[in-house]
mmCIF file of C-alpha atoms in Angstrom:
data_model
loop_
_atom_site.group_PDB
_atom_site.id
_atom_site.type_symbol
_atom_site.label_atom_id
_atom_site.label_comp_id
_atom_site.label_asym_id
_atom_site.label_seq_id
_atom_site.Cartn_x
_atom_site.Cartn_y
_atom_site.Cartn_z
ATOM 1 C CA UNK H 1 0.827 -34.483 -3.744
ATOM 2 C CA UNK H 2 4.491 -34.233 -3.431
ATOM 3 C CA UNK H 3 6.281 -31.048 -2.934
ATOM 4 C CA UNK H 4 8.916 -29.983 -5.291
ATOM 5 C CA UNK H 5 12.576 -30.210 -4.146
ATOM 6 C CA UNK H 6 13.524 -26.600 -4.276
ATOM 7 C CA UNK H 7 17.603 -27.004 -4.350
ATOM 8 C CA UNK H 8 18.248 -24.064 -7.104
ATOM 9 C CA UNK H 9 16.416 -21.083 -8.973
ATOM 10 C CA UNK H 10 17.339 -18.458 -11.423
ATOM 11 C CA UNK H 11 16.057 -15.450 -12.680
ATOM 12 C CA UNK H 12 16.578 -11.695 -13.185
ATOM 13 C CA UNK H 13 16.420 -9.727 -9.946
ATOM 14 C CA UNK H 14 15.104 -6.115 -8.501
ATOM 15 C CA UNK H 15 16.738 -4.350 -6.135
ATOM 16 C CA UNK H 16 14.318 -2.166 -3.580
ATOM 17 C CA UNK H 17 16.370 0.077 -1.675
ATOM 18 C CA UNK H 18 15.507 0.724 2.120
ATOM 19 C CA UNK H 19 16.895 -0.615 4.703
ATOM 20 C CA UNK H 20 14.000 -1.629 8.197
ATOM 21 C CA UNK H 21 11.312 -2.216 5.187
ATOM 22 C CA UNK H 22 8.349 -3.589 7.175
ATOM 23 C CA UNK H 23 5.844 -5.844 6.034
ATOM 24 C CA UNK H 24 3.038 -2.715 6.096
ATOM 25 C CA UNK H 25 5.246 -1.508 3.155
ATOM 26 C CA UNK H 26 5.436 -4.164 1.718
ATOM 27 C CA UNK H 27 1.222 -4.877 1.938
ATOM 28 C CA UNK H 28 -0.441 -2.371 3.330
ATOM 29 C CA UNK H 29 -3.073 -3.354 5.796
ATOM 30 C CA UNK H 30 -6.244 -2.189 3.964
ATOM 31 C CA UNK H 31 -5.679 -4.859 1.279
ATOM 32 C CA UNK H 32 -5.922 -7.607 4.065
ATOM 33 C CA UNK H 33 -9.355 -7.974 3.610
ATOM 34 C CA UNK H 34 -9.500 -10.685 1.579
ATOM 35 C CA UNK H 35 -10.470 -14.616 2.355
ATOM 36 C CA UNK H 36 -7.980 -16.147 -0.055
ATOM 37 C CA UNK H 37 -4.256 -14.545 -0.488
ATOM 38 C CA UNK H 38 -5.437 -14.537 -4.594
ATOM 39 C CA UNK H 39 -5.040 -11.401 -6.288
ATOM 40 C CA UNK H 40 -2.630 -9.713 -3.103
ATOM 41 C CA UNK H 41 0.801 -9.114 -6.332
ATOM 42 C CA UNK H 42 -1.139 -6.077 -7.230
ATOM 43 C CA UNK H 43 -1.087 -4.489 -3.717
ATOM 44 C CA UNK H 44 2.830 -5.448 -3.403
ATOM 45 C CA UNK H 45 4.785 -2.271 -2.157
ATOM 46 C CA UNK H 46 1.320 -0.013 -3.333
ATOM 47 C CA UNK H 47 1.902 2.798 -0.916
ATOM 48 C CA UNK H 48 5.259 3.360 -2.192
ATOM 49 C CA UNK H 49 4.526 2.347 -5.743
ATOM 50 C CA UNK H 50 1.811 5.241 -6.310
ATOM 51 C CA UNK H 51 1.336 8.673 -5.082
ATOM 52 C CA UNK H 52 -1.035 9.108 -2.701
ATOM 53 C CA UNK H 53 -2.251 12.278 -3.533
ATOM 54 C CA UNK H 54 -2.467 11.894 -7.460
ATOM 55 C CA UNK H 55 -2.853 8.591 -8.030
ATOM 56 C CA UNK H 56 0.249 8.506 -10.444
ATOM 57 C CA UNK H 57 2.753 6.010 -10.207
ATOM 58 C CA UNK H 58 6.426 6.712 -8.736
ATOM 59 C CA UNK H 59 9.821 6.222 -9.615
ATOM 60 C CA UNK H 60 9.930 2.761 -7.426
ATOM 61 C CA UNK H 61 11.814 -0.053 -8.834
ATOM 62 C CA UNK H 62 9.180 -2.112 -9.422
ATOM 63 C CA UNK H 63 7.107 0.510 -11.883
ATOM 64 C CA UNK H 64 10.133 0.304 -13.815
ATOM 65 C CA UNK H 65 9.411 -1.429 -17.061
ATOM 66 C CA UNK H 66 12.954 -3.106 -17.117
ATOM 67 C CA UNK H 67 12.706 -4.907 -14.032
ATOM 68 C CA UNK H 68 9.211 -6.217 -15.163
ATOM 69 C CA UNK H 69 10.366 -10.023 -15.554
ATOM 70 C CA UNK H 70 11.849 -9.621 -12.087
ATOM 71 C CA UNK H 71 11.888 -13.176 -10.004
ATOM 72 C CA UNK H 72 14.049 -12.364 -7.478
ATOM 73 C CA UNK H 73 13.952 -9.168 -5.129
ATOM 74 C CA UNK H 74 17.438 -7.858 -3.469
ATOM 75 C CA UNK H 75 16.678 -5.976 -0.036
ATOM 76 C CA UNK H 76 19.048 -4.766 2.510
ATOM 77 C CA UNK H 77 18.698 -5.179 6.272
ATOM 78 C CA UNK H 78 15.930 -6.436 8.672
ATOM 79 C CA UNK H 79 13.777 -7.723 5.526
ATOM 80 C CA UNK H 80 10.175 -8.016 6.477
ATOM 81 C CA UNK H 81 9.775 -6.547 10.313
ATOM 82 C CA UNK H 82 6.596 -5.501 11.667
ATOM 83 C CA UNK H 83 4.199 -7.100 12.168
ATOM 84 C CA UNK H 84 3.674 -11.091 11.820
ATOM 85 C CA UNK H 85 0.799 -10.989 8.377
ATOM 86 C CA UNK H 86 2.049 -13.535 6.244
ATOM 87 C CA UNK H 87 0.003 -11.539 3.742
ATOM 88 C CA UNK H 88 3.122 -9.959 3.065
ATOM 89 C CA UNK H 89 5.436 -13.234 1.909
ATOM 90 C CA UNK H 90 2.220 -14.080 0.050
ATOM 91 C CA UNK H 91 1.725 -10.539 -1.728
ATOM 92 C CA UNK H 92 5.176 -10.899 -3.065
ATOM 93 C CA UNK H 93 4.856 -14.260 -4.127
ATOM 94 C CA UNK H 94 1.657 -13.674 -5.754
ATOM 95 C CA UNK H 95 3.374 -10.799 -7.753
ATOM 96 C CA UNK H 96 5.592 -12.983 -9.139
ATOM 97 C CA UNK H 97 9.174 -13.351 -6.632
ATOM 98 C CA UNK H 98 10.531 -17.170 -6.440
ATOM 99 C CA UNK H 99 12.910 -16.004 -3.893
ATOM 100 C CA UNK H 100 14.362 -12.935 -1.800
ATOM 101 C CA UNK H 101 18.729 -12.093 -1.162
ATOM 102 C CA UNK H 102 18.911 -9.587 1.598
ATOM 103 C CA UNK H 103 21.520 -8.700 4.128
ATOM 104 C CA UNK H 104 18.687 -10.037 6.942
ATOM 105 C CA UNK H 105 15.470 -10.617 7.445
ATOM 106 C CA UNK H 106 12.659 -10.648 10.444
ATOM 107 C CA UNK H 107 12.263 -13.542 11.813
ATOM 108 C CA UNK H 108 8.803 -14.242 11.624
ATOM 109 C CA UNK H 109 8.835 -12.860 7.702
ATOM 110 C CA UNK H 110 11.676 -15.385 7.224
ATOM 111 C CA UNK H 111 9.141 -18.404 7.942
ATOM 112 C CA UNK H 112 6.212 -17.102 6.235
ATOM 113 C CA UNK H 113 8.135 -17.124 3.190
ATOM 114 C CA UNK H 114 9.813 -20.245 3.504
ATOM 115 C CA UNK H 115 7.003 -21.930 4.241
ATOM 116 C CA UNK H 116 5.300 -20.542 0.594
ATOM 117 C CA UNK H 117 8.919 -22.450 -1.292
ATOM 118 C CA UNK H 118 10.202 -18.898 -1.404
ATOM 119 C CA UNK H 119 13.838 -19.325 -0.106
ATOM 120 C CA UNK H 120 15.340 -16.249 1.810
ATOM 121 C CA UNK H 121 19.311 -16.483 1.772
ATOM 122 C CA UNK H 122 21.497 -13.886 3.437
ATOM 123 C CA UNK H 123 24.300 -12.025 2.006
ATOM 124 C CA UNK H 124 26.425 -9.452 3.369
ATOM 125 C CA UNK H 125 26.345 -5.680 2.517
ATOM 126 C CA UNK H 126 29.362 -5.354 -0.019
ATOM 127 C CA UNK H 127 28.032 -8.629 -1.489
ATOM 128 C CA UNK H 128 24.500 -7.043 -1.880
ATOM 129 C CA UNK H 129 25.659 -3.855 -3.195
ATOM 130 C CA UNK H 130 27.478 -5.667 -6.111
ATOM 131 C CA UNK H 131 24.926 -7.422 -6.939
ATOM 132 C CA UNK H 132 22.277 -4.523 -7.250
ATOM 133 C CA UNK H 133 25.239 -2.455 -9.335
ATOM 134 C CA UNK H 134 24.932 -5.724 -11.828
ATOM 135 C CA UNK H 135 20.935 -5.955 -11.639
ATOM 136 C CA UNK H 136 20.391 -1.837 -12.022
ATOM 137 C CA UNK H 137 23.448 -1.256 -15.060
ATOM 138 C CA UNK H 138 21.881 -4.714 -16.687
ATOM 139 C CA UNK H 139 18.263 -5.598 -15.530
ATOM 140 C CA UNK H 140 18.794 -8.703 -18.240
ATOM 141 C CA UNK H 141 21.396 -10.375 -15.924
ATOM 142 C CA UNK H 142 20.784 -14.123 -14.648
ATOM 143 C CA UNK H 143 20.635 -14.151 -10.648
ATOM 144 C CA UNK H 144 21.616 -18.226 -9.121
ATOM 145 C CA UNK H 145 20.501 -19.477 -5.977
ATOM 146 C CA UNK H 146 21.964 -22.184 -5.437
ATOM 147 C CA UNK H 147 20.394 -24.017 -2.181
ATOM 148 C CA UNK H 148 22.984 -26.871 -2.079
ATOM 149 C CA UNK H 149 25.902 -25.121 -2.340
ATOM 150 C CA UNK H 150 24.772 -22.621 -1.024
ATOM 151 C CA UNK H 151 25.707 -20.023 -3.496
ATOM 152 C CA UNK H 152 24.504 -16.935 -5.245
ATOM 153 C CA UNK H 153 25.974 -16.528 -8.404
ATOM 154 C CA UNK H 154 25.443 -13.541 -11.410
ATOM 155 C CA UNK H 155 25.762 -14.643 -15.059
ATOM 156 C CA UNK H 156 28.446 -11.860 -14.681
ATOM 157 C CA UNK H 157 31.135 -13.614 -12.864
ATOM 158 C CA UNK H 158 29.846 -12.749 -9.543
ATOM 159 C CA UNK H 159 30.116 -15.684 -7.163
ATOM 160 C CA UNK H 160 29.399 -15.400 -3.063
ATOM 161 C CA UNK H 161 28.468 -17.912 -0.526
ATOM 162 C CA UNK H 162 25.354 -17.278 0.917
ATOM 163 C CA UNK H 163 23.727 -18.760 4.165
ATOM 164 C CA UNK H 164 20.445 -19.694 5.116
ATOM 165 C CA UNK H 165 19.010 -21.134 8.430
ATOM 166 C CA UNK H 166 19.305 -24.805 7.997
ATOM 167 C CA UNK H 167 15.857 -26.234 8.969
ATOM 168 C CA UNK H 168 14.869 -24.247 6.160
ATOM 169 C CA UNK H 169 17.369 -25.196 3.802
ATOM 170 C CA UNK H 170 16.907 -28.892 4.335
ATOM 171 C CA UNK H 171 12.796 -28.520 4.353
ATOM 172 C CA UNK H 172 13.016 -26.457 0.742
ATOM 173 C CA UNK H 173 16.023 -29.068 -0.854
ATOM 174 C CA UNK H 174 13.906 -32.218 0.563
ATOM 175 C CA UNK H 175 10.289 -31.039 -0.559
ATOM 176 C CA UNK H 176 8.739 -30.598 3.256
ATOM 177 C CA UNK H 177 8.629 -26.960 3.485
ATOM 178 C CA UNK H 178 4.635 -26.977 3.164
ATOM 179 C CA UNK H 179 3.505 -28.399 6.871
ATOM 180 C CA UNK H 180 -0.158 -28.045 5.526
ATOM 181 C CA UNK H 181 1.117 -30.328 2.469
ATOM 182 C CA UNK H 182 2.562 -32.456 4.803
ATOM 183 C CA UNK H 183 -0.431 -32.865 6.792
ATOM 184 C CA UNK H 184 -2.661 -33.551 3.674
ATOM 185 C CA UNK H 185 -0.165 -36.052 2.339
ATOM 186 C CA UNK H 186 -0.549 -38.176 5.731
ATOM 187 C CA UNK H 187 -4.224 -38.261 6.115
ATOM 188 C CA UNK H 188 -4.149 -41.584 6.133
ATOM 189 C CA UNK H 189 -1.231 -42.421 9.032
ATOM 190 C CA UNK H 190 -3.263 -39.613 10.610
ATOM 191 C CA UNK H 191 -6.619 -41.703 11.005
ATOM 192 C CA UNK H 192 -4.742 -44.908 11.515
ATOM 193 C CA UNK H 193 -2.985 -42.874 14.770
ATOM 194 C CA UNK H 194 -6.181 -41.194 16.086
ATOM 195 C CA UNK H 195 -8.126 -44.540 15.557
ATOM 196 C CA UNK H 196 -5.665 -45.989 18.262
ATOM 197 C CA UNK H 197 -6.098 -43.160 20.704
ATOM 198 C CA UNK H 198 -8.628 -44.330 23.443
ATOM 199 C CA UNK H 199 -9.706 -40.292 23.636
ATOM 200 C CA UNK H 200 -10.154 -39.438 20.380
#
C-alpha cells in the first residue's frame, strides 16, 4: 500500500499556551495501558483539560467549543520533551491534529510524529504569536502548511517561511515516512534477500 505524499495541509488551528510542555501533559502515563494506540484522542492534554478534584472541565483551549474543528495545534518552545512514549504523537493524532507549528520541538517527539504523517515545522516566536492572535480573535481562519515551499500561510494575509529537518521533509513529500509501511511494501525483495543469505 502506498503512502500518501504529504507536500501540503490546511485547516483551522489551536493554540495551547506553555512553553517546556512534556509529553506526560500531553498523555498522561496512566492511559498507557492500552495494546493498540485506538481510542488515546480522548486522554489528549486530560490532566490539564479537567479538574482533578471535581471532575469539571477547565478553561483549556481545547474544551473550547470554537476550536472544536481544530487540525492543527500551535505550541511554543521545546514541543514534546520528556520522556520518549510515542503515545503522545499518537494521542494527538488520534484526537484529530494533521500537523503541529511550534517554535521547537524534542527531538525524539519530533520523530514519533513524523513518522505517524504528522509534519512538525518550526516557526519563530513573533511568527507564532501572530499566528495564535489570528487563530484566538477568529478560530474560523484557514492555517497552510505548505511542505514544498516550505511555508505557513493564514487565509489572513499572514505568510512566513517555516523550516523543517529535511530527512523529514523529503520522507513526508515522497510518501516514505512510515518505515513499518516500507517494510510491508518490500516483503517480497525482503525474502528474495534473506533467501540468498547462507545464515539465514
Amino acid at each position: 500500500m502506498a503512502l500518501e505524499k504529504i507536500t501540503s495541509l490546511s485547516g483551522r488551528a489551536v493554540y495551547i499556551p506553555g512553553a517546556d510542555i512534556d509529553t506526560d501533559r500531553i498523555i498522561p502515563a496512566r492511559f498507557m495501558k492500552c495494546v493498540t494506540f485506538d481510542g488515546l484522542g480522548e486522554y489528549a492534554f486530560y490532566d490539564v483539560r479537567y479538574n482533578p478534584d471535581t471532575g469539571e472541565k477547565t478553561d483549556h483551549p481545547l474544551n473550547d467549543s470554537r476550536f472544536d474543528d481544530a487540525t492543527i495545534l500551535i505550541a511554543g518552545v521545546n514541543f514534546g520533551c520528556g520522556s520518549s512514549r510515542e503515545h503522545a504523537p499518537q494521542s494527538l493524532n488520534k484526537y484529530g491534529f494533521k500537523a503541529v507549528i511550534a517554535q521547537s520541538f524534542a527531538e525524539i517527539f519530533f520523530g514519533n510524529s513524523t513518522t505517524l504523517g504528522m509534519p512538525c515545522v518550526t516557526l519563530t516566536a513573533d511568527q507564532i504569536d501572530q499566528l495564535k492572535e489570528v487563530v484566538n480573535a477568529d478560530p474560523t481562519v484557514e492555517i497552510s502548511i505548505d511542505l514544498e515551499k516550505l511555508q505557513v500561510r493564514s487565509s489572513t494575509g499572514l505568510e512566513f517561511p517555516c523550516e523543517i529537518a529535511e530527512s523529514a521533509r523529503d520522507a513526508l513529500t515522497a510518501g516514505r515516512w512510515d518505515p513499518i509501511q516500507e517494510l510491508l511494501d518490500n516483503d517480497a525483495k525482503i525474502e528474495t534477500t534473506a533467501a540468498s543469505l547462507p545464515y539465514v
